[in-house]
GROMACS .gro file of C-alpha atoms in nm:
model
  455
    1MET     CA    1  -0.930  -0.822   0.250
    2ALA     CA    2  -0.739  -1.123   0.348
    3SER     CA    3  -0.432  -1.168   0.558
    4MET     CA    4  -0.258  -1.496   0.603
    5PHE     CA    5   0.043  -1.623   0.784
    6ARG     CA    6   0.190  -1.967   0.735
    7LYS     CA    7   0.357  -2.205   0.973
    8ARG     CA    8   0.476  -2.549   0.866
    9GLY     CA    9   0.238  -2.554   0.574
   10SER     CA   10  -0.070  -2.441   0.765
   11ALA     CA   11  -0.230  -2.111   0.669
   12ARG     CA   12  -0.387  -1.834   0.870
   13LEU     CA   13  -0.580  -1.579   0.679
   14SER     CA   14  -0.726  -1.243   0.768
   15GLN     CA   15  -0.967  -1.107   0.515
   16GLU     CA   16  -1.129  -0.767   0.473
   17ILE     CA   17  -1.450  -0.725   0.276
   18PRO     CA   18  -1.563  -0.375   0.176
   19LYS     CA   19  -1.913  -0.271   0.256
   20LYS     CA   20  -2.078   0.062   0.213
   21LYS     CA   21  -1.932   0.248   0.506
   22ALA     CA   22  -1.860  -0.070   0.699
   23SER     CA   23  -1.577  -0.240   0.898
   24ASN     CA   24  -1.453  -0.408   1.222
   25ARG     CA   25  -1.535  -0.730   1.387
   26GLY     CA   26  -1.645  -0.882   1.700
   27GLY     CA   27  -1.747  -1.164   1.924
   28ARG     CA   28  -1.804  -1.528   1.933
   29GLY     CA   29  -2.144  -1.590   2.071
   30GLN     CA   30  -2.372  -1.394   2.297
   31ASN     CA   31  -2.202  -1.512   2.616
   32ALA     CA   32  -1.858  -1.609   2.492
   33SER     CA   33  -1.669  -1.284   2.468
   34ARG     CA   34  -1.332  -1.443   2.551
   35GLY     CA   35  -1.329  -1.684   2.259
   36ARG     CA   36  -1.258  -2.053   2.238
   37GLY     CA   37  -1.002  -2.226   2.449
   38ALA     CA   38  -0.894  -1.909   2.623
   39GLY     CA   39  -0.989  -2.007   2.975
   40PRO     CA   40  -0.964  -1.745   3.248
   41ARG     CA   41  -0.774  -1.440   3.137
   42ALA     CA   42  -0.431  -1.407   3.291
   43LYS     CA   43  -0.414  -1.125   3.544
   44ARG     CA   44  -0.194  -0.886   3.353
   45THR     CA   45  -0.205  -0.536   3.490
   46VAL     CA   46   0.038  -0.306   3.314
   47HIS     CA   47   0.032   0.068   3.368
   48ARG     CA   48   0.171   0.284   3.089
   49GLY     CA   49   0.105   0.654   3.114
   50GLY     CA   50  -0.155   0.589   3.382
   51VAL     CA   51  -0.358   0.350   3.164
   52SER     CA   52  -0.420  -0.007   3.283
   53THR     CA   53  -0.398  -0.246   2.989
   54ARG     CA   54  -0.595  -0.504   3.184
   55ALA     CA   55  -0.879  -0.257   3.239
   56LEU     CA   56  -0.882  -0.174   2.867
   57ALA     CA   57  -0.877  -0.542   2.775
   58ASP     CA   58  -1.169  -0.617   3.009
   59GLU     CA   59  -1.369  -0.322   2.875
   60TRP     CA   60  -1.304  -0.424   2.515
   61ALA     CA   61  -1.397  -0.789   2.578
   62GLU     CA   62  -1.714  -0.680   2.756
   63LYS     CA   63  -1.819  -0.470   2.455
   64ASP     CA   64  -1.781  -0.760   2.216
   65ASN     CA   65  -2.098  -0.946   2.310
   66VAL     CA   66  -2.286  -0.924   1.980
   67GLY     CA   67  -2.312  -1.204   1.729
   68VAL     CA   68  -2.053  -1.480   1.710
   69GLN     CA   69  -1.681  -1.401   1.717
   70ASP     CA   70  -1.579  -1.718   1.533
   71SER     CA   71  -1.798  -1.816   1.237
   72VAL     CA   72  -1.714  -2.185   1.276
   73MET     CA   73  -1.928  -2.171   1.591
   74LEU     CA   74  -2.241  -2.070   1.398
   75GLU     CA   75  -2.506  -2.341   1.420
   76ASP     CA   76  -2.569  -2.329   1.045
   77PHE     CA   77  -2.212  -2.246   0.951
   78LYS     CA   78  -2.253  -2.363   0.590
   79ASN     CA   79  -2.534  -2.112   0.526
   80GLU     CA   80  -2.396  -1.803   0.350
   81SER     CA   81  -2.686  -1.578   0.452
   82VAL     CA   82  -2.636  -1.670   0.819
   83PHE     CA   83  -2.266  -1.595   0.787
   84LEU     CA   84  -2.332  -1.253   0.627
   85LYS     CA   85  -2.602  -1.170   0.882
   86ASN     CA   86  -2.353  -1.235   1.161
   87LEU     CA   87  -2.101  -0.999   0.997
   88ALA     CA   88  -2.370  -0.731   0.957
   89THR     CA   89  -2.491  -0.769   1.317
   90ARG     CA   90  -2.143  -0.721   1.451
   91PHE     CA   91  -2.062  -0.442   1.209
   92ASN     CA   92  -2.364  -0.243   1.320
   93LYS     CA   93  -2.210  -0.239   1.669
   94ASP     CA   94  -1.871  -0.126   1.536
   95LEU     CA   95  -1.729  -0.477   1.570
   96ILE     CA   96  -1.560  -0.501   1.234
   97TYR     CA   97  -1.351  -0.817   1.284
   98THR     CA   98  -1.477  -1.178   1.281
   99TYR     CA   99  -1.280  -1.502   1.268
  100ILE     CA  100  -1.330  -1.813   1.059
  101GLY     CA  101  -1.103  -2.031   1.266
  102SER     CA  102  -0.761  -1.876   1.207
  103VAL     CA  103  -0.893  -1.658   0.924
  104CYS     CA  104  -0.976  -1.299   1.019
  105ILE     CA  105  -1.238  -1.110   0.818
  106SER     CA  106  -1.297  -0.737   0.841
  107VAL     CA  107  -1.563  -0.505   0.703
  108ASN     CA  108  -1.431  -0.155   0.635
  109PRO     CA  109  -1.615   0.113   0.839
  110TYR     CA  110  -1.454   0.408   0.655
  111LYS     CA  111  -1.414   0.582   0.989
  112ASP     CA  112  -1.188   0.575   1.294
  113THR     CA  113  -1.335   0.330   1.542
  114GLY     CA  114  -1.069   0.405   1.803
  115ILE     CA  115  -0.927   0.052   1.820
  116TYR     CA  116  -0.582   0.112   1.670
  117THR     CA  117  -0.418   0.312   1.946
  118ASP     CA  118  -0.089   0.206   2.102
  119ALA     CA  119  -0.285   0.098   2.409
  120PHE     CA  120  -0.489  -0.145   2.199
  121ALA     CA  121  -0.173  -0.277   2.036
  122ARG     CA  122  -0.028  -0.347   2.381
  123ILE     CA  123  -0.324  -0.548   2.509
  124TYR     CA  124  -0.288  -0.788   2.215
  125SER     CA  125   0.081  -0.848   2.280
  126ASN     CA  126   0.166  -1.203   2.400
  127VAL     CA  127  -0.201  -1.302   2.428
  128ASN     CA  128  -0.376  -1.616   2.306
  129MET     CA  129  -0.538  -1.539   1.971
  130TYR     CA  130  -0.888  -1.618   2.105
  131GLU     CA  131  -0.846  -1.457   2.446
  132LEU     CA  132  -0.951  -1.114   2.321
  133PRO     CA  133  -1.203  -1.010   2.054
  134PRO     CA  134  -1.094  -1.059   1.690
  135HIS     CA  135  -0.849  -0.798   1.565
  136VAL     CA  136  -0.576  -0.753   1.306
  137PHE     CA  137  -0.340  -0.702   1.600
  138ALA     CA  138  -0.418  -1.058   1.711
  139VAL     CA  139  -0.307  -1.188   1.371
  140ALA     CA  140   0.010  -0.979   1.390
  141ASP     CA  141   0.087  -1.105   1.742
  142GLN     CA  142   0.030  -1.468   1.649
  143ALA     CA  143   0.260  -1.440   1.348
  144TYR     CA  144   0.528  -1.256   1.547
  145ARG     CA  145   0.530  -1.497   1.841
  146SER     CA  146   0.535  -1.804   1.614
  147MET     CA  147   0.833  -1.657   1.433
  148ARG     CA  148   1.016  -1.555   1.750
  149ASP     CA  149   0.946  -1.860   1.966
  150GLU     CA  150   0.972  -2.132   1.701
  151LEU     CA  151   1.225  -1.955   1.473
  152LEU     CA  152   1.002  -2.015   1.171
  153ASP     CA  153   0.950  -1.762   0.892
  154GLN     CA  154   0.593  -1.628   0.873
  155CYS     CA  155   0.383  -1.452   0.609
  156VAL     CA  156   0.070  -1.241   0.640
  157LEU     CA  157  -0.135  -1.226   0.320
  158ILE     CA  158  -0.376  -0.936   0.272
  159SER     CA  159  -0.626  -0.947  -0.013
  160GLY     CA  160  -0.978  -0.841  -0.102
  161GLU     CA  161  -1.177  -0.592  -0.305
  162SER     CA  162  -1.063  -0.240  -0.378
  163GLY     CA  163  -1.143  -0.020  -0.080
  164ALA     CA  164  -1.146  -0.310   0.166
  165GLY     CA  165  -0.872  -0.155   0.379
  166LYS     CA  166  -0.580  -0.375   0.279
  167THR     CA  167  -0.315  -0.103   0.285
  168GLU     CA  168  -0.438   0.022   0.622
  169ALA     CA  169  -0.422  -0.332   0.761
  170SER     CA  170  -0.059  -0.369   0.649
  171LYS     CA  171   0.025  -0.041   0.823
  172LYS     CA  172  -0.147  -0.160   1.143
  173ILE     CA  173   0.061  -0.478   1.138
  174LEU     CA  174   0.378  -0.270   1.106
  175GLN     CA  175   0.253  -0.046   1.387
  176PHE     CA  176   0.206  -0.350   1.611
  177LEU     CA  177   0.551  -0.490   1.529
  178ALA     CA  178   0.721  -0.154   1.585
  179LEU     CA  179   0.555  -0.117   1.925
  180ASN     CA  180   0.571  -0.469   2.064
  181SER     CA  181   0.876  -0.638   1.914
  182THR     CA  182   1.193  -0.676   2.122
  183ASN     CA  183   1.385  -0.350   2.150
  184THR     CA  184   1.739  -0.341   2.288
  185GLY     CA  185   1.830  -0.033   2.087
  186LYS     CA  186   2.091  -0.203   1.869
  187ALA     CA  187   1.881  -0.167   1.554
  188GLY     CA  188   1.879   0.213   1.584
  189ASN     CA  189   1.591   0.386   1.407
  190ILE     CA  190   1.498   0.092   1.183
  191ARG     CA  191   1.142   0.093   1.323
  192ASP     CA  192   1.088   0.453   1.214
  193ARG     CA  193   1.238   0.383   0.872
  194LEU     CA  194   1.011   0.085   0.816
  195MET     CA  195   0.706   0.298   0.900
  196GLU     CA  196   0.819   0.587   0.676
  197THR     CA  197   0.835   0.358   0.372
  198ASN     CA  198   0.455   0.365   0.357
  199VAL     CA  199   0.448   0.744   0.315
  200ILE     CA  200   0.674   0.734   0.009
  201LEU     CA  201   0.524   0.424  -0.152
  202GLU     CA  202   0.167   0.551  -0.113
  203ALA     CA  203   0.259   0.881  -0.281
  204PHE     CA  204   0.420   0.710  -0.581
  205GLY     CA  205   0.211   0.393  -0.601
  206ASN     CA  206  -0.140   0.492  -0.490
  207GLY     CA  207  -0.413   0.685  -0.667
  208LYS     CA  208  -0.781   0.767  -0.644
  209THR     CA  209  -1.019   0.519  -0.804
  210ILE     CA  210  -1.396   0.533  -0.817
  211ARG     CA  211  -1.420   0.313  -0.508
  212ASN     CA  212  -1.121   0.427  -0.305
  213ASP     CA  213  -0.949   0.764  -0.256
  214ASN     CA  214  -0.618   0.596  -0.167
  215SER     CA  215  -0.607   0.278  -0.371
  216SER     CA  216  -0.279   0.088  -0.404
  217ARG     CA  217  -0.207   0.049  -0.773
  218PHE     CA  218   0.083  -0.189  -0.728
  219GLY     CA  219   0.156  -0.508  -0.540
  220LYS     CA  220   0.390  -0.497  -0.242
  221TYR     CA  221   0.565  -0.767  -0.045
  222MET     CA  222   0.756  -0.642   0.258
  223GLU     CA  223   0.990  -0.859   0.460
  224VAL     CA  224   1.088  -0.754   0.811
  225GLN     CA  225   1.401  -0.936   0.929
  226PHE     CA  226   1.440  -1.022   1.299
  227ASP     CA  227   1.716  -1.169   1.512
  228HIS     CA  228   1.663  -1.476   1.732
  229LYS     CA  229   1.529  -1.255   2.012
  230GLY     CA  230   1.260  -1.104   1.790
  231GLU     CA  231   1.421  -0.764   1.741
  232PRO     CA  232   1.382  -0.608   1.393
  233LEU     CA  233   1.714  -0.567   1.214
  234GLY     CA  234   1.604  -0.451   0.871
  235GLY     CA  235   1.364  -0.503   0.586
  236ARG     CA  236   1.319  -0.552   0.215
  237ILE     CA  237   1.041  -0.457  -0.028
  238LEU     CA  238   0.949  -0.626  -0.355
  239ASN     CA  239   0.710  -0.445  -0.589
  240TYR     CA  240   0.523  -0.585  -0.885
  241LEU     CA  241   0.249  -0.505  -1.136
  242LEU     CA  242   0.257  -0.125  -1.111
  243GLU     CA  243  -0.046   0.003  -1.303
  244LYS     CA  244   0.158   0.197  -1.559
  245VAL     CA  245  -0.141   0.281  -1.779
  246ARG     CA  246  -0.267   0.516  -1.504
  247VAL     CA  247   0.026   0.747  -1.581
  248VAL     CA  248  -0.122   0.840  -1.918
  249SER     CA  249  -0.493   0.763  -1.883
  250GLN     CA  250  -0.753   0.785  -1.608
  251MET     CA  251  -1.125   0.712  -1.620
  252ALA     CA  252  -1.391   0.960  -1.510
  253GLY     CA  253  -1.381   1.012  -1.133
  254GLU     CA  254  -1.022   0.891  -1.095
  255ARG     CA  255  -0.681   1.050  -1.046
  256ASN     CA  256  -0.328   0.973  -1.152
  257PHE     CA  257  -0.073   0.872  -0.887
  258HIS     CA  258  -0.080   1.103  -0.585
  259ILE     CA  259   0.275   1.238  -0.627
  260PHE     CA  260   0.179   1.440  -0.936
  261TYR     CA  261  -0.087   1.632  -0.741
  262HIS     CA  262   0.134   1.661  -0.432
  263LEU     CA  263   0.408   1.827  -0.638
  264LEU     CA  264   0.168   2.060  -0.820
  265ALA     CA  265   0.025   2.177  -0.486
  266SER     CA  266   0.366   2.244  -0.334
  267SER     CA  267   0.565   2.565  -0.328
  268ASP     CA  268   0.844   2.375  -0.509
  269ALA     CA  269   0.641   2.336  -0.830
  270PRO     CA  270   0.792   2.641  -1.013
  271ALA     CA  271   1.143   2.501  -0.960
  272TYR     CA  272   1.038   2.209  -1.179
  273SER     CA  273   0.882   2.420  -1.457
  274LEU     CA  274   0.529   2.355  -1.328
  275ALA     CA  275   0.269   2.627  -1.302
  276GLY     CA  276  -0.101   2.620  -1.225
  277GLY     CA  277  -0.314   2.335  -1.098
  278PRO     CA  278  -0.376   1.979  -1.223
  279ASP     CA  279  -0.646   2.090  -1.465
  280GLY     CA  280  -0.377   2.234  -1.691
  281TYR     CA  281  -0.203   1.899  -1.740
  282HIS     CA  282  -0.336   1.628  -1.969
  283TYR     CA  283  -0.194   1.344  -1.760
  284ALA     CA  284  -0.359   1.482  -1.445
  285ASN     CA  285  -0.700   1.608  -1.557
  286GLN     CA  286  -0.859   1.327  -1.757
  287GLY     CA  287  -1.060   1.190  -1.464
  288GLY     CA  288  -1.201   1.527  -1.363
  289ALA     CA  289  -1.129   1.446  -0.998
  290SER     CA  290  -0.820   1.648  -0.915
  291ASP     CA  291  -0.948   1.761  -0.577
  292VAL     CA  292  -1.005   1.485  -0.322
  293ARG     CA  293  -1.177   1.578   0.003
  294THR     CA  294  -0.978   1.328   0.208
  295ILE     CA  295  -0.635   1.432   0.076
  296ASP     CA  296  -0.448   1.757   0.142
  297ASP     CA  297  -0.193   1.747  -0.141
  298SER     CA  298   0.021   2.032  -0.009
  299LYS     CA  299   0.043   1.876   0.337
  300GLU     CA  300   0.112   1.533   0.191
  301PHE     CA  301   0.401   1.670  -0.015
  302GLY     CA  302   0.560   1.794   0.306
  303ALA     CA  303   0.518   1.450   0.463
  304VAL     CA  304   0.678   1.282   0.161
  305TYR     CA  305   0.969   1.526   0.164
  306THR     CA  306   1.027   1.458   0.534
  307ALA     CA  307   1.013   1.083   0.467
  308PHE     CA  308   1.281   1.124   0.198
  309GLN     CA  309   1.509   1.285   0.453
  310ARG     CA  310   1.444   1.020   0.718
  311GLU     CA  311   1.514   0.743   0.468
  312GLY     CA  312   1.847   0.903   0.386
  313PHE     CA  313   1.771   1.043   0.040
  314SER     CA  314   2.020   1.317  -0.043
  315SER     CA  315   1.893   1.657  -0.158
  316GLU     CA  316   2.032   1.587  -0.505
  317GLU     CA  317   1.856   1.250  -0.524
  318THR     CA  318   1.530   1.415  -0.421
  319ARG     CA  319   1.575   1.690  -0.679
  320GLN     CA  320   1.642   1.445  -0.960
  321LEU     CA  321   1.353   1.222  -0.854
  322LEU     CA  322   1.105   1.511  -0.857
  323SER     CA  323   1.250   1.631  -1.189
  324VAL     CA  324   1.147   1.302  -1.348
  325VAL     CA  325   0.798   1.333  -1.194
  326ALA     CA  326   0.764   1.681  -1.345
  327ALA     CA  327   0.904   1.564  -1.680
  328VAL     CA  328   0.642   1.290  -1.702
  329LEU     CA  329   0.368   1.540  -1.623
  330LEU     CA  330   0.492   1.783  -1.889
  331LEU     CA  331   0.523   1.508  -2.149
  332GLY     CA  332   0.145   1.484  -2.147
  333ASN     CA  333   0.125   1.845  -2.267
  334THR     CA  334   0.341   1.770  -2.571
  335HIS     CA  335   0.114   1.744  -2.876
  336PHE     CA  336   0.182   1.661  -3.239
  337SER     CA  337   0.043   1.755  -3.579
  338PRO     CA  338   0.101   1.598  -3.922
  339GLN     CA  339   0.396   1.712  -4.129
  340GLY     CA  340   0.444   1.604  -4.489
  341SER     CA  341   0.297   1.279  -4.609
  342ASP     CA  342   0.385   1.054  -4.316
  343GLY     CA  343   0.575   1.262  -4.060
  344SER     CA  344   0.485   1.475  -3.757
  345ARG     CA  345   0.609   1.771  -3.561
  346VAL     CA  346   0.567   1.909  -3.211
  347ASP     CA  347   0.297   2.178  -3.198
  348ASP     CA  348   0.429   2.379  -2.904
  349THR     CA  349   0.790   2.330  -2.809
  350ALA     CA  350   0.764   2.500  -2.466
  351ALA     CA  351   0.654   2.183  -2.285
  352LEU     CA  352   0.902   1.972  -2.482
  353GLU     CA  353   1.192   2.203  -2.395
  354ALA     CA  354   1.097   2.183  -2.028
  355VAL     CA  355   1.089   1.802  -2.045
  356ALA     CA  356   1.430   1.795  -2.216
  357ARG     CA  357   1.578   2.030  -1.957
  358LEU     CA  358   1.446   1.823  -1.667
  359CYS     CA  359   1.580   1.504  -1.825
  360GLY     CA  360   1.919   1.654  -1.903
  361VAL     CA  361   1.902   1.622  -2.283
  362SER     CA  362   1.868   1.871  -2.568
  363GLY     CA  363   1.530   1.974  -2.702
  364SER     CA  364   1.621   1.864  -3.056
  365ASP     CA  365   1.722   1.517  -2.937
  366MET     CA  366   1.399   1.481  -2.743
  367GLU     CA  367   1.188   1.591  -3.042
  368HIS     CA  368   1.372   1.354  -3.275
  369ALA     CA  369   1.319   1.064  -3.035
  370LEU     CA  370   0.944   1.129  -3.023
  371THR     CA  371   0.885   1.189  -3.395
  372HIS     CA  372   1.114   0.923  -3.541
  373ARG     CA  373   1.185   0.559  -3.489
  374THR     CA  374   1.502   0.373  -3.563
  375VAL     CA  375   1.499   0.040  -3.746
  376MET     CA  376   1.785  -0.193  -3.829
  377VAL     CA  377   1.824  -0.282  -4.196
  378GLY     CA  378   2.098  -0.540  -4.210
  379ARG     CA  379   2.377  -0.380  -4.010
  380GLU     CA  380   2.263  -0.026  -4.075
  381ARG     CA  381   2.034   0.188  -3.866
  382THR     CA  382   1.768   0.383  -4.048
  383ALA     CA  383   1.546   0.653  -3.898
  384THR     CA  384   1.190   0.667  -4.024
  385TYR     CA  385   0.918   0.923  -3.957
  386LEU     CA  386   0.630   0.867  -3.716
  387SER     CA  387   0.280   0.994  -3.789
  388ALA     CA  388   0.117   1.227  -3.536
  389ASP     CA  389  -0.083   0.938  -3.386
  390LYS     CA  390   0.224   0.717  -3.357
  391ALA     CA  391   0.426   1.001  -3.208
  392ALA     CA  392   0.158   1.044  -2.941
  393TYR     CA  393   0.178   0.671  -2.873
  394ALA     CA  394   0.558   0.696  -2.843
  395ARG     CA  395   0.516   0.988  -2.600
  396ASP     CA  396   0.282   0.783  -2.378
  397ALA     CA  397   0.513   0.483  -2.393
  398LEU     CA  398   0.805   0.702  -2.284
  399ALA     CA  399   0.602   0.847  -1.995
  400LYS     CA  400   0.500   0.502  -1.871
  401SER     CA  401   0.853   0.367  -1.899
  402LEU     CA  402   1.003   0.667  -1.718
  403TYR     CA  403   0.759   0.640  -1.430
  404ASP     CA  404   0.794   0.264  -1.403
  405ARG     CA  405   1.174   0.290  -1.381
  406LEU     CA  406   1.143   0.579  -1.137
  407PHE     CA  407   0.918   0.374  -0.909
  408SER     CA  408   1.154   0.076  -0.922
  409TRP     CA  409   1.444   0.307  -0.834
  410VAL     CA  410   1.253   0.450  -0.537
  411VAL     CA  411   1.189   0.097  -0.405
  412GLN     CA  412   1.556   0.007  -0.457
  413ARG     CA  413   1.667   0.321  -0.274
  414ILE     CA  414   1.431   0.249   0.017
  415ASN     CA  415   1.568  -0.105   0.036
  416GLU     CA  416   1.917   0.038   0.074
  417ALA     CA  417   1.792   0.253   0.363
  418ILE     CA  418   1.622  -0.032   0.552
  419ALA     CA  419   1.863  -0.313   0.463
  420MET     CA  420   1.980  -0.534   0.747
  421LYS     CA  421   2.343  -0.490   0.835
  422ALA     CA  422   2.571  -0.793   0.812
  423THR     CA  423   2.521  -1.018   1.113
  424THR     CA  424   2.630  -1.360   1.228
  425VAL     CA  425   2.320  -1.427   1.441
  426ARG     CA  426   2.035  -1.641   1.315
  427THR     CA  427   1.758  -1.439   1.154
  428THR     CA  428   1.396  -1.502   1.068
  429VAL     CA  429   1.152  -1.318   0.842
  430LEU     CA  430   0.796  -1.195   0.883
  431GLY     CA  431   0.653  -1.108   0.543
  432ILE     CA  432   0.349  -0.892   0.464
  433LEU     CA  433   0.196  -0.938   0.119
  434ASP     CA  434  -0.043  -0.659   0.014
  435ILE     CA  435  -0.190  -0.721  -0.331
  436TYR     CA  436  -0.404  -0.443  -0.469
  437GLY     CA  437  -0.774  -0.494  -0.481
  438PHE     CA  438  -1.017  -0.675  -0.704
  439GLU     CA  439  -1.196  -0.417  -0.917
  440ILE     CA  440  -1.383  -0.431  -1.248
  441MET     CA  441  -1.336  -0.107  -1.438
  442GLN     CA  442  -1.481   0.022  -1.762
  443GLN     CA  443  -1.137  -0.024  -1.914
  444ASN     CA  444  -0.919  -0.280  -1.738
  445SER     CA  445  -0.541  -0.271  -1.761
  446PHE     CA  446  -0.335  -0.585  -1.797
  447GLU     CA  447  -0.214  -0.535  -1.440
  448GLN     CA  448  -0.574  -0.514  -1.312
  449PHE     CA  449  -0.661  -0.832  -1.499
  450CYS     CA  450  -0.368  -1.011  -1.331
  451ILE     CA  451  -0.470  -0.883  -0.987
  452ASN     CA  452  -0.833  -0.985  -1.037
  453TYR     CA  453  -0.714  -1.332  -1.136
  454CYS     CA  454  -0.497  -1.354  -0.824
  455ASN     CA  455  -0.778  -1.238  -0.596
   0.00000   0.00000   0.00000
């Protein structure tokens, strides 16, 4: 996966590459654990909760003595096999990060290596990028300090294959900014709100793929806005290329978006006309992978509900939002059979009536919308029948459109919650671009094709 920040046209990139159970990076040469140009480490001794950050920094630097921290220092730096061997050597010692100059590469370990604690985030604050072993925190610190000290907007770009750890890296950058950015208290709880956005967006925009249990199926660009002192004042999120086809179709071994399974596993499901598990819903059971070992759907629903409250969603907004989620799920259980020479009818109206009730329309209007289409002949509107196949297509199109608009509304509502209040002080922006991963599937959506092209 790749992360990049830009300053006056130059680019700094941090890239994560998935490997079977692999990740984290390391050093720059057998005897050069401090990195290039760092010189003697400044004597910073800060005690927080009884922990010396200097002692932790020294211990961490001492551990990173395997391979070469910066690939430009490899003797045969143009040799791909030498480059990959260096990554593997470091990875085998749980050193998942390696630089290529200002580019940071990571190999996903698919485990907690213990290097993302608040203590680790603190030792990378206000430190030369090459003074400590390679880390995503170093990239975050360099981008933040360049923005704060030079008043220049920055951007961190995160890209790579599916399962590389891109979404996790974006969360670690936010963690670092929340912990180490200037804090005078005037921004209130904006730090917490920025962090809670991930909980909601992952539920509505992530799903299980063959390669990744929590794969982002949309692109996200988040801007964090700071004042001239480097204190966060607000944020903004732009979303793009939501994989809408996943709403109605999943390949073997995959799931729909997480929120469907979260809602089905919750005690609130009956209130939305849902009963039973995912296997009873066409839009949720096609992949045959409803249960995911790494995800507790009931627990995750509680986390999402709490995040709604912290982001300022009203109880009525939450109810209506979940009603649309349930309506989309029930639409998949609406089936059609031929009627007459070219028409169709709904086989079982129970699911359709539930959908209509959740959407606030009548059952007859909903059935007519799914089994007919309206065409303009001159200035007159004429309704024509849809065959059973075309009615099923119309049902899927409605489901995709509903979910796409729902997702866009959620992002808009989050933006209202994290928006920067009007200010007269000069502001700068630190952007984080997380594009979902390169992946070649048996059936590739248009959105996946676009993402593969971008990657």
